[in-house]
PDB file of C-alpha atoms and ligand atoms in Angstrom:
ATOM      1  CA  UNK J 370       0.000   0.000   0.000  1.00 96.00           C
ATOM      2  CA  UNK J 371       1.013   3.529  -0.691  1.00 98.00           C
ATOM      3  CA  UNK J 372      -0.127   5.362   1.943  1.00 98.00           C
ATOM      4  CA  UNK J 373      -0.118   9.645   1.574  1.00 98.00           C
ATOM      5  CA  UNK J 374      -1.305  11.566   3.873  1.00 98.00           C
ATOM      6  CA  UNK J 375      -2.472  15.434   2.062  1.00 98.00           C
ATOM      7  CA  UNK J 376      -3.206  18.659   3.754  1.00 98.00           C
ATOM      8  CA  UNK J 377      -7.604  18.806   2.908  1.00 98.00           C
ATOM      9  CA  UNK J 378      -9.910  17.254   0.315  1.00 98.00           C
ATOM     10  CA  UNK J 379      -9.189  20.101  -2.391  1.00 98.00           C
ATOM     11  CA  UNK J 380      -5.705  18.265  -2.192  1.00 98.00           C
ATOM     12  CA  UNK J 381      -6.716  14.880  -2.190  1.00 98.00           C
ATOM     13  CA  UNK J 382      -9.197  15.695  -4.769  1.00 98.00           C
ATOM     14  CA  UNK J 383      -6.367  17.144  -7.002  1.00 98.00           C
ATOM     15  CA  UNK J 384      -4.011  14.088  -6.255  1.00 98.00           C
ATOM     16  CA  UNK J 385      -6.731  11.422  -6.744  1.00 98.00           C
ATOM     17  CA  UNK J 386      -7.294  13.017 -10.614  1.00 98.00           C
ATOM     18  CA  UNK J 387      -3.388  13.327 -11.609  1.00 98.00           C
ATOM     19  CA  UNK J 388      -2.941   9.700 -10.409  1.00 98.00           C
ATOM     20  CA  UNK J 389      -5.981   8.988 -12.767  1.00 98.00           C
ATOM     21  CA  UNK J 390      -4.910  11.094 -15.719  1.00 98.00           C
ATOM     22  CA  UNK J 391      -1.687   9.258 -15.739  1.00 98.00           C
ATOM     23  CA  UNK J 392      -3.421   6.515 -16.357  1.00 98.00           C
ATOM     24  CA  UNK J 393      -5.431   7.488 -18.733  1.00 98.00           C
ATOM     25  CA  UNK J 394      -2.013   8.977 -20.812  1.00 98.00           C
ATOM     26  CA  UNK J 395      -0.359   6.267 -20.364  1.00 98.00           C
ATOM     27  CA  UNK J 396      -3.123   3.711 -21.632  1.00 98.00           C
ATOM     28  CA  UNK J 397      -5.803   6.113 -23.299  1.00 98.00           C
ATOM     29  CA  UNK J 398      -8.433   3.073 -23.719  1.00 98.00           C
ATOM     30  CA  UNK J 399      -8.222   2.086 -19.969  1.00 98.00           C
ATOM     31  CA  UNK J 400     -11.323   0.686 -17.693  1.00 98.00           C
ATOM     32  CA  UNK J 401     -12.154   2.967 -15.266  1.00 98.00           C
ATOM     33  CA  UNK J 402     -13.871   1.510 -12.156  1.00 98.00           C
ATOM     34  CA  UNK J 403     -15.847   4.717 -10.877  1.00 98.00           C
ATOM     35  CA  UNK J 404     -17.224   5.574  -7.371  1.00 98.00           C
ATOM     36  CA  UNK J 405     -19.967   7.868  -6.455  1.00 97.00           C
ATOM     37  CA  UNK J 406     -20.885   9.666  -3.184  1.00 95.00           C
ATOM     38  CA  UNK J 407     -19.330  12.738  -1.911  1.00 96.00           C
ATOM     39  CA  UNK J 408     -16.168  11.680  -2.043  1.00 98.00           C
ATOM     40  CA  UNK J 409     -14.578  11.760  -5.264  1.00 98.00           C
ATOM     41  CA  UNK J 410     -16.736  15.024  -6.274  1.00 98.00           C
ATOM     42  CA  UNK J 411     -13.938  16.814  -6.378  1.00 98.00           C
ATOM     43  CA  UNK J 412     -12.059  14.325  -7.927  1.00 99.00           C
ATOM     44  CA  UNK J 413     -14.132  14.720 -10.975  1.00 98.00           C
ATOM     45  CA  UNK J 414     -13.930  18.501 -11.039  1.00 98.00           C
ATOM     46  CA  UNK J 415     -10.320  18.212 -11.874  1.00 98.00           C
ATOM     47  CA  UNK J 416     -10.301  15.875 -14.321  1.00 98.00           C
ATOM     48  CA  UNK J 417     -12.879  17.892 -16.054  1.00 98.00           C
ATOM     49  CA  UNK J 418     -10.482  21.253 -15.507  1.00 98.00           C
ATOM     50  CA  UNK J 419      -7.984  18.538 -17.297  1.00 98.00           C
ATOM     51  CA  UNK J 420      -9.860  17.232 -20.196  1.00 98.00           C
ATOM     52  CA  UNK J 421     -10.743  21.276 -20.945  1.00 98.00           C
ATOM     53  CA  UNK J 422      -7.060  22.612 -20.095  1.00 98.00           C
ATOM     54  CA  UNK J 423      -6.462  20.040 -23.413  1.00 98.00           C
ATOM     55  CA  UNK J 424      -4.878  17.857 -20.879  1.00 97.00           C
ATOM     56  CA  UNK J 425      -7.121  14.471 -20.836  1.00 98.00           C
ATOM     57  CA  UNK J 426      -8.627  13.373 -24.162  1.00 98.00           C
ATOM     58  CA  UNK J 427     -11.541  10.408 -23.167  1.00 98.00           C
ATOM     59  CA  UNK J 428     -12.244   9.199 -26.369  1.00 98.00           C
ATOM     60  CA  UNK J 429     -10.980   5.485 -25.662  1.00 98.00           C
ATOM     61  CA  UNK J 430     -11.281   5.555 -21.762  1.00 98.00           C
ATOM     62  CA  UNK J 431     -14.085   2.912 -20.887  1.00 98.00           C
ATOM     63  CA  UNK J 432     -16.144   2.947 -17.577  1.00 98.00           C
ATOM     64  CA  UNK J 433     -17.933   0.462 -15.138  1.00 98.00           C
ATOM     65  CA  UNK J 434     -19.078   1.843 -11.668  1.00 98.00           C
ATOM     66  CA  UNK J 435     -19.340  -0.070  -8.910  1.00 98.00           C
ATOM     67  CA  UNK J 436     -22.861   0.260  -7.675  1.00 98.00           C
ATOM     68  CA  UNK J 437     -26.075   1.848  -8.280  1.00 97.00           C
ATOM     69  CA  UNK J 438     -29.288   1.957  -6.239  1.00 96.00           C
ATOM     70  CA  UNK J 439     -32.212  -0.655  -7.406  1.00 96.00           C
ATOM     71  CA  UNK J 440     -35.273   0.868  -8.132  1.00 94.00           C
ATOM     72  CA  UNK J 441     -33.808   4.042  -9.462  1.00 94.00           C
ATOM     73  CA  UNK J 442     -34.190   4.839 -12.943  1.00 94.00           C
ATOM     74  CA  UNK J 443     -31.479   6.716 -15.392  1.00 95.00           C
ATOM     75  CA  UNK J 444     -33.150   9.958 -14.821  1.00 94.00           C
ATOM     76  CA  UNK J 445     -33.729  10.197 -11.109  1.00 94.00           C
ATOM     77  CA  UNK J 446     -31.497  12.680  -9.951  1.00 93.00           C
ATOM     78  CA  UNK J 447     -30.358  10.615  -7.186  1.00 94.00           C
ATOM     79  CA  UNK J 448     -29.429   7.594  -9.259  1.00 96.00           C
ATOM     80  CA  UNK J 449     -25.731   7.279  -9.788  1.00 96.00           C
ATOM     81  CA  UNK J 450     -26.203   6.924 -13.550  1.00 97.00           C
ATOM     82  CA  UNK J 451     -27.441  10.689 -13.102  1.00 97.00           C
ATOM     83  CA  UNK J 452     -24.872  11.542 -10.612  1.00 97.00           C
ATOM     84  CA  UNK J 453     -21.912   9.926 -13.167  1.00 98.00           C
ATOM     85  CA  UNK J 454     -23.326  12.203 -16.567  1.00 98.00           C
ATOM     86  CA  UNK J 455     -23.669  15.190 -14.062  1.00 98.00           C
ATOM     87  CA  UNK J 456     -20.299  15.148 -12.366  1.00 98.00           C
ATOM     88  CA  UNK J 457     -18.137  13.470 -15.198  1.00 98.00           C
ATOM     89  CA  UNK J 458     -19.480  12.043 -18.445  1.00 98.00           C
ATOM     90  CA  UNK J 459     -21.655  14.986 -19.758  1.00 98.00           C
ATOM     91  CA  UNK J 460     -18.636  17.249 -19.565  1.00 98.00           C
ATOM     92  CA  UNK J 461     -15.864  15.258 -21.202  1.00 98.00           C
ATOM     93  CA  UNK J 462     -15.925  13.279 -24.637  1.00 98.00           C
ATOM     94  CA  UNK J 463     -16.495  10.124 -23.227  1.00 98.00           C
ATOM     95  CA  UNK J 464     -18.516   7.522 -25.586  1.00 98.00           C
ATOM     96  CA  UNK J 465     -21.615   6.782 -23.410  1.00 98.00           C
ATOM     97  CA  UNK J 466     -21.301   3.540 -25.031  1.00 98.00           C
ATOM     98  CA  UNK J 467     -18.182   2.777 -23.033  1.00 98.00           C
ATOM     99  CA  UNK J 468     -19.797   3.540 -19.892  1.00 98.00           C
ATOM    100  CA  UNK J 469     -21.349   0.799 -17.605  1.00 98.00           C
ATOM    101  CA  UNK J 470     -23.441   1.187 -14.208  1.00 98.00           C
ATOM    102  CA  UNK J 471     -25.445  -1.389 -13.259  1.00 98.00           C
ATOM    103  CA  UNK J 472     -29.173  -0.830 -14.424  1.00 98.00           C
ATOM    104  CA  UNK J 473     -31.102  -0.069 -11.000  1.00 96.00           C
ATOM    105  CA  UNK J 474     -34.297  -0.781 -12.811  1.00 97.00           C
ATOM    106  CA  UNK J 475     -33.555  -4.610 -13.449  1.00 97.00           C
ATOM    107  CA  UNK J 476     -36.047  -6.678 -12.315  1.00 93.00           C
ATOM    108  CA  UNK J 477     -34.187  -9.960 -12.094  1.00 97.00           C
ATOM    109  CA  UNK J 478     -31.484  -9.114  -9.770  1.00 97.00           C
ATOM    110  CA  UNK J 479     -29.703 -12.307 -10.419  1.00 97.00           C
ATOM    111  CA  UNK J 480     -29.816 -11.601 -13.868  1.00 98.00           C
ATOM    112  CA  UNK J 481     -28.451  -7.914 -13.519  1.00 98.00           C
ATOM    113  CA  UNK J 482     -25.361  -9.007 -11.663  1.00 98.00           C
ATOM    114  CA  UNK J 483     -24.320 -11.919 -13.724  1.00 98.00           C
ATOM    115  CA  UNK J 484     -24.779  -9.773 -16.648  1.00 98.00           C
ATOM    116  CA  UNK J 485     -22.680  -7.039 -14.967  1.00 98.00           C
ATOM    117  CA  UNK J 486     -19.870  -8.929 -14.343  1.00 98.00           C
ATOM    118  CA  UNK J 487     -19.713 -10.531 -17.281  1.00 98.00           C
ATOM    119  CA  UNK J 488     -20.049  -7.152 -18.948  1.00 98.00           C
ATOM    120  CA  UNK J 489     -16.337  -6.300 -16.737  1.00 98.00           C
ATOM    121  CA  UNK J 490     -15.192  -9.181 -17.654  1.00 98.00           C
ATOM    122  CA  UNK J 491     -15.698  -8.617 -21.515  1.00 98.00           C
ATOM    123  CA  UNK J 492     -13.707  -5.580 -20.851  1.00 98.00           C
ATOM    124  CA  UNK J 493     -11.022  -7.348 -19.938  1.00 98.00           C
ATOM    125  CA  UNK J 494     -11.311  -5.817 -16.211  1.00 98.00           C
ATOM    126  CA  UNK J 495     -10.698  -2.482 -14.326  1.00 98.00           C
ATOM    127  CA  UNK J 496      -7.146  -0.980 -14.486  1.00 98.00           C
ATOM    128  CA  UNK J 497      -7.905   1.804 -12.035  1.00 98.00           C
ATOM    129  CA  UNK J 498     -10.161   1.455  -9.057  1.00 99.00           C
ATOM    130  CA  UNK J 499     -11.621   4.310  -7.491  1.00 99.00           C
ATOM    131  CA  UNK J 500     -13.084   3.695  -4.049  1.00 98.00           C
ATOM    132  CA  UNK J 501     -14.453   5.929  -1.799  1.00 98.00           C
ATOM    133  CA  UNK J 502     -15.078   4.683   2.110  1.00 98.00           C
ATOM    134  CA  UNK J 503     -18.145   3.950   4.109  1.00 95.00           C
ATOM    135  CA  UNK J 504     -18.683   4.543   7.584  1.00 94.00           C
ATOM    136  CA  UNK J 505     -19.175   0.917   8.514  1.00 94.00           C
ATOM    137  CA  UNK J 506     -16.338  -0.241   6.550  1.00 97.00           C
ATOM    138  CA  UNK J 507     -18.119  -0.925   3.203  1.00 96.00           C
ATOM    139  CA  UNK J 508     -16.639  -0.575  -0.104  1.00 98.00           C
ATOM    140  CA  UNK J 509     -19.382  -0.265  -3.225  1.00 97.00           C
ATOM    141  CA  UNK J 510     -22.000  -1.188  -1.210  1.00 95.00           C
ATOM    142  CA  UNK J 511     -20.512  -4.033   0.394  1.00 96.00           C
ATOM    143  CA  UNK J 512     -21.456  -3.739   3.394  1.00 94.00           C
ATOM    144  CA  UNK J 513     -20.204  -5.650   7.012  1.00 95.00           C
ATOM    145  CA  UNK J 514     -20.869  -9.178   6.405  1.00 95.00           C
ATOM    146  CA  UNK J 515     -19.868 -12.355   7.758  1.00 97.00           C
ATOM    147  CA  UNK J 516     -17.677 -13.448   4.459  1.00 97.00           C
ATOM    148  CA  UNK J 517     -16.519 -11.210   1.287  1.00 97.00           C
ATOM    149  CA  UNK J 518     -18.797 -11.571  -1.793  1.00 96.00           C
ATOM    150  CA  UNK J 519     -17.118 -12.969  -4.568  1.00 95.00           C
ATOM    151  CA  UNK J 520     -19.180 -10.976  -7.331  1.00 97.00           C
ATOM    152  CA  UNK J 521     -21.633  -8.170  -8.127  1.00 98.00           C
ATOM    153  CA  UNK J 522     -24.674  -8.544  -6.124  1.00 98.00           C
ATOM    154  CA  UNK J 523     -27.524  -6.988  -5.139  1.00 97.00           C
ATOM    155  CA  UNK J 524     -27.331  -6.178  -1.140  1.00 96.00           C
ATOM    156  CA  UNK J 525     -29.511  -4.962   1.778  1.00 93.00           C
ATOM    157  CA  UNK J 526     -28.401  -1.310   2.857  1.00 91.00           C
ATOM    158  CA  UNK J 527     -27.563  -1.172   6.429  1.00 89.00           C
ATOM    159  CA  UNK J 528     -29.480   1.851   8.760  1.00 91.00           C
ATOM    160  CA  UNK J 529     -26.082   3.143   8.872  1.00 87.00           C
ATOM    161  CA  UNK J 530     -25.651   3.938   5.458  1.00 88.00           C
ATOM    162  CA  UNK J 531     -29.233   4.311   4.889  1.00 93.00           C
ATOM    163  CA  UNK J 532     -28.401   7.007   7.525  1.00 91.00           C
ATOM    164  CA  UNK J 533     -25.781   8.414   6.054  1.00 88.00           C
ATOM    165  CA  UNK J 534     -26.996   8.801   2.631  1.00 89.00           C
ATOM    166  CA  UNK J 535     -30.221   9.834   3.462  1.00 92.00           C
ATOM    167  CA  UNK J 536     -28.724  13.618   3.070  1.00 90.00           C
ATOM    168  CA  UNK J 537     -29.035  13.071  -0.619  1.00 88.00           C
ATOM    169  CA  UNK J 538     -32.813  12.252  -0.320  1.00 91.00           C
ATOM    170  CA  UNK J 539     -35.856  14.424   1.008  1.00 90.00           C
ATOM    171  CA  UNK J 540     -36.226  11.645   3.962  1.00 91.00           C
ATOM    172  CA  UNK J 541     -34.837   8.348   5.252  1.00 91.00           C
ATOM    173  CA  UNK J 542     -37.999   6.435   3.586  1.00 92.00           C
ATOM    174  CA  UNK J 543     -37.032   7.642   0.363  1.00 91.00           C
ATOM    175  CA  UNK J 544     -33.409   5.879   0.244  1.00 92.00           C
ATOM    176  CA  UNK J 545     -33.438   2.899  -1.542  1.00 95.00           C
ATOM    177  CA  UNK J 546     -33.101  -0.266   0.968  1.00 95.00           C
ATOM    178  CA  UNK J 547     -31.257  -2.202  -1.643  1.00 96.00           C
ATOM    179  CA  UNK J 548     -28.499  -1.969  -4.079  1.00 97.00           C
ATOM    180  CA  UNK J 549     -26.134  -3.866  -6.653  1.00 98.00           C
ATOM    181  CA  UNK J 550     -22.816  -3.699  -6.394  1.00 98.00           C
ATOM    182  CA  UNK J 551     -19.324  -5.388  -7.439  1.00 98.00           C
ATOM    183  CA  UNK J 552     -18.282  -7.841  -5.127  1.00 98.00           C
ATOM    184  CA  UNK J 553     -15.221  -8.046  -3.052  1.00 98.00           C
ATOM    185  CA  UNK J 554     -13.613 -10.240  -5.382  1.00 98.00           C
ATOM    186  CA  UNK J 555     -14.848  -7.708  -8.572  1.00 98.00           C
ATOM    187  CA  UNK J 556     -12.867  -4.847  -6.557  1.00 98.00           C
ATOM    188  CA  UNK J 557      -9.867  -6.955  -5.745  1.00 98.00           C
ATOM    189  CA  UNK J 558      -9.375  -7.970  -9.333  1.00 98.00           C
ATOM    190  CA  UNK J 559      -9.232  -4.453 -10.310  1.00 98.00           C
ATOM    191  CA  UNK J 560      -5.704  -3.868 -10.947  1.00 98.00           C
ATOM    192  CA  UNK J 561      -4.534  -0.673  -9.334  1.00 98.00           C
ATOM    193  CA  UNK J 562      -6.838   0.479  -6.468  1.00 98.00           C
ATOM    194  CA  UNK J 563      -6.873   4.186  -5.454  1.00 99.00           C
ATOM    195  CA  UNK J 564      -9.114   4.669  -2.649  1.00 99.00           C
ATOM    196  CA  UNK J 565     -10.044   8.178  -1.416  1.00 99.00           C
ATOM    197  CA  UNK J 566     -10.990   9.154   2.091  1.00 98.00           C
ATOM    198  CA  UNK J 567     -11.742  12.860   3.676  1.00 98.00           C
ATOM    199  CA  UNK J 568     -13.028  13.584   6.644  1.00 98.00           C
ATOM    200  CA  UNK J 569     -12.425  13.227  10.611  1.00 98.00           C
ATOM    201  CA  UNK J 570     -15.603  10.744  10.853  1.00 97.00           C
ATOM    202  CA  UNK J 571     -14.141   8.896   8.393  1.00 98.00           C
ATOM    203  CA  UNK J 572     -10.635   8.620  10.976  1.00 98.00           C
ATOM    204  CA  UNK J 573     -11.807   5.736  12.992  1.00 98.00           C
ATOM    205  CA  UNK J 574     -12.645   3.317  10.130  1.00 98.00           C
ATOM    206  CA  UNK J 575      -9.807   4.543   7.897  1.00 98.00           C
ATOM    207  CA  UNK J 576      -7.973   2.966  11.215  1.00 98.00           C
ATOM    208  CA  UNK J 577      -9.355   0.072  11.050  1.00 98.00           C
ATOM    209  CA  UNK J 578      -9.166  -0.776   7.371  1.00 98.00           C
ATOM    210  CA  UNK J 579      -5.447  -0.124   7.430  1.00 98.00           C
ATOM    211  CA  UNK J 580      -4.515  -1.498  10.141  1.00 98.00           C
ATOM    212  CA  UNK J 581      -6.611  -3.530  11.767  1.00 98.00           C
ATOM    213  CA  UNK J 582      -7.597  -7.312  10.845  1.00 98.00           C
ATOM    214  CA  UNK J 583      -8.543  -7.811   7.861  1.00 98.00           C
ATOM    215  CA  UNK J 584     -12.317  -9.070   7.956  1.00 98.00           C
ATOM    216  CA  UNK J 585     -15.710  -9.056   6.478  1.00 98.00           C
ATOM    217  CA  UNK J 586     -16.919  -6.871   9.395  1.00 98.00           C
ATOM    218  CA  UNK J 587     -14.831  -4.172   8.224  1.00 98.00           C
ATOM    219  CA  UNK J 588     -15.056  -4.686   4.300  1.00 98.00           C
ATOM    220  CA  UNK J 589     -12.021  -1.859   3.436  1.00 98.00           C
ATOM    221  CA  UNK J 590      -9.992  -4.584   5.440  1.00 98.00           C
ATOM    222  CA  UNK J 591      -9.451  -6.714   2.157  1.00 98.00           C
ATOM    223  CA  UNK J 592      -7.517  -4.212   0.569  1.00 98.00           C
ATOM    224  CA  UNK J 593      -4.233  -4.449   2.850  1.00 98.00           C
ATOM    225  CA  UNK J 594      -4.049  -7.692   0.321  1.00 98.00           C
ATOM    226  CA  UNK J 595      -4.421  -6.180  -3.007  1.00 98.00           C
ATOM    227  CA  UNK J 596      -0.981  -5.748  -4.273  1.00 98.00           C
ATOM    228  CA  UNK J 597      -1.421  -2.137  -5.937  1.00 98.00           C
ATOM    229  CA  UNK J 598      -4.074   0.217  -3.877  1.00 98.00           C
ATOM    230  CA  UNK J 599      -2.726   3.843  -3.466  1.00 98.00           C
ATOM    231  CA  UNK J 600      -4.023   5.706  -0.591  1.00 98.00           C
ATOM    232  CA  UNK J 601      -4.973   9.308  -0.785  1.00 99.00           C
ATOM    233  CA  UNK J 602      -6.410  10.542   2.671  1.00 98.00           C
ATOM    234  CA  UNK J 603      -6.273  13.672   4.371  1.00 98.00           C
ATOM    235  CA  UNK J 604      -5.014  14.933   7.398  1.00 98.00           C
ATOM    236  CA  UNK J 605      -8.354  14.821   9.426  1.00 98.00           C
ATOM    237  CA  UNK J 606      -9.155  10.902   8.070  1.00 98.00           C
ATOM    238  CA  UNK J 607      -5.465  10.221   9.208  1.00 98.00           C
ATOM    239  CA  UNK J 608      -6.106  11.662  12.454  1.00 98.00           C
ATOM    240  CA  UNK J 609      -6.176   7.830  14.204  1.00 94.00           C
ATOM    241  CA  UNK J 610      -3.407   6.413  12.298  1.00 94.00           C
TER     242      UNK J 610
HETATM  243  C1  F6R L 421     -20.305   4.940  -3.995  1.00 58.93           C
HETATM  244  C2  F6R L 421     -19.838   3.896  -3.115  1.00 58.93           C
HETATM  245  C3  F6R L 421     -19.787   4.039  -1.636  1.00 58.93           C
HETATM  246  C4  F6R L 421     -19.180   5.358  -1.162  1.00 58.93           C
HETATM  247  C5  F6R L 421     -19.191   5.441   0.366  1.00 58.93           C
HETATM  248  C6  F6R L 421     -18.662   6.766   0.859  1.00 58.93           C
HETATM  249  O1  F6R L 421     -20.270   4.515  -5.333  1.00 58.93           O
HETATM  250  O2  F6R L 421     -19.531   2.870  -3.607  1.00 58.93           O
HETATM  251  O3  F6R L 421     -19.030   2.963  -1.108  1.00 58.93           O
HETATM  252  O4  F6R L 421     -17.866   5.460  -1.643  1.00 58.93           O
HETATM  253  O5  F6R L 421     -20.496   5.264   0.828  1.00 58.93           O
HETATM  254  O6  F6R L 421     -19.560   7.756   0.498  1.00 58.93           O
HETATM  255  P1  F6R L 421     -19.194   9.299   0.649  1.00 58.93           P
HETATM  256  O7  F6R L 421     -18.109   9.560  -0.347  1.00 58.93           O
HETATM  257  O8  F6R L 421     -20.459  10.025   0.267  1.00 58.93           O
HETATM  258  O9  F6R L 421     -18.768   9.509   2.049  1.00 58.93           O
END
């Protein structure tokens, strides 16, 4: 693990998105495993400032993301297909085509994931990995379980993150209680792994992933075995390490 440790998120932001244009320069039709939440907001903003700065051409660059809500459709704003065009794909030339989320609207959920995964698969994987972190531990929306999913799922939000992402929403009841998401095992094949984390309530479980045991009850565990994840934290989410 590369572990560094930057001043705010305006740093980590800008960090996070020249670790990800040098990617995309150095392999311009690279997979792109994409997060959403308030994390990597920022994230976005400068690779857009790159891509119009004549920086970042995304012509080639291919997407998948690792979760979306079930029961959302494209066009609800709180859907992470929405989220993705609004903070990123609408504002760079990206082929749409080339972009993969898992459709929240499925209605056989078994069907969805296996078709998901084989859709990563087809793309012969995820170079870069962006993660952001939950509050429980949970990676995509892998949340604390008793073993690591192998593959994209469909999951039960826990009250905690139902909780925490209920700011997005005009109530708790209107949070979606489930979700798909890439499994463990989908993340851990991603290549190169660069997982983003801001914030002092984010300090104890940014602890605990690093450092602690590595276990399903803390999901960001698993990644102290992935041979390539690069760290980009700031000072407050370092605070406990
Ligand atoms: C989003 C995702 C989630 C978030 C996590 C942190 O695609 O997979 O795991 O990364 O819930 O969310 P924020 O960034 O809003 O604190």
């Amino acid at each position: 693990m590369k572990i560094y440790k930057v001043k705010n998120y305006d740093e980590m932001s800008k960090k996070a998105a020249s670790v990800i244009a040098a990617q995309i320069v150095t392999k311009p039709d690279c997979v792109l495993g994409l997060a959403t939440g308030s994390t990597p907001i920022g994230t976005y903003e400068c690779l857009v400032e790159k891509y119009r700065n004549g920086e970042l051409d995304f012509s080639e660059v291919k997407t998948a993301n690792l979760d979306e809500y079930k029961g959302l459709t494209k066009d609800n704003d709180q859907s992470y297909y929405y989220f993705m065009n609004h903070h990123l794909f609408s504002h760079v030339n990206i082929d749409m085509a080339q972009t993969n989320i898992p459709d929240g609207t499925a209605q056989d959920a078994a069907a969805e994931c296996a078709r998901y995964e084989d859709v990563i698969r087809s793309l012969g994987g995820v170079d870069l990995q962006v993660l952001g972190l939950g509050h429980d531990g949970h990676i995509g929306f892998n949340e604390p379980d008793d073993h690591f999913a192998a593959e994209t799922h469909c999951v039960d939000l826990t009250e905690m993150t139902i909780e925490a992402n209920k700011r997005f929403f005009a109530s708790a009841d209107d949070v979606p209680r489930q979700a798909f998401t890439m499994g463990i095992g989908t993340i851990m094949r991603a290549r190169r792994i660069v997982f983003l984390v801001s914030g002092s309530d984010k300090a104890e479980i940014l602890k605990k992933s690093l450092y602690g045991p590595v276990t399903p009850a803390v999901p960001a565990s698993i990644l102290q075995f992935h041979p390539d994840v690069v760290v980009i934290a700031d000072e407050a989410a370092m605070a406990g390490c």
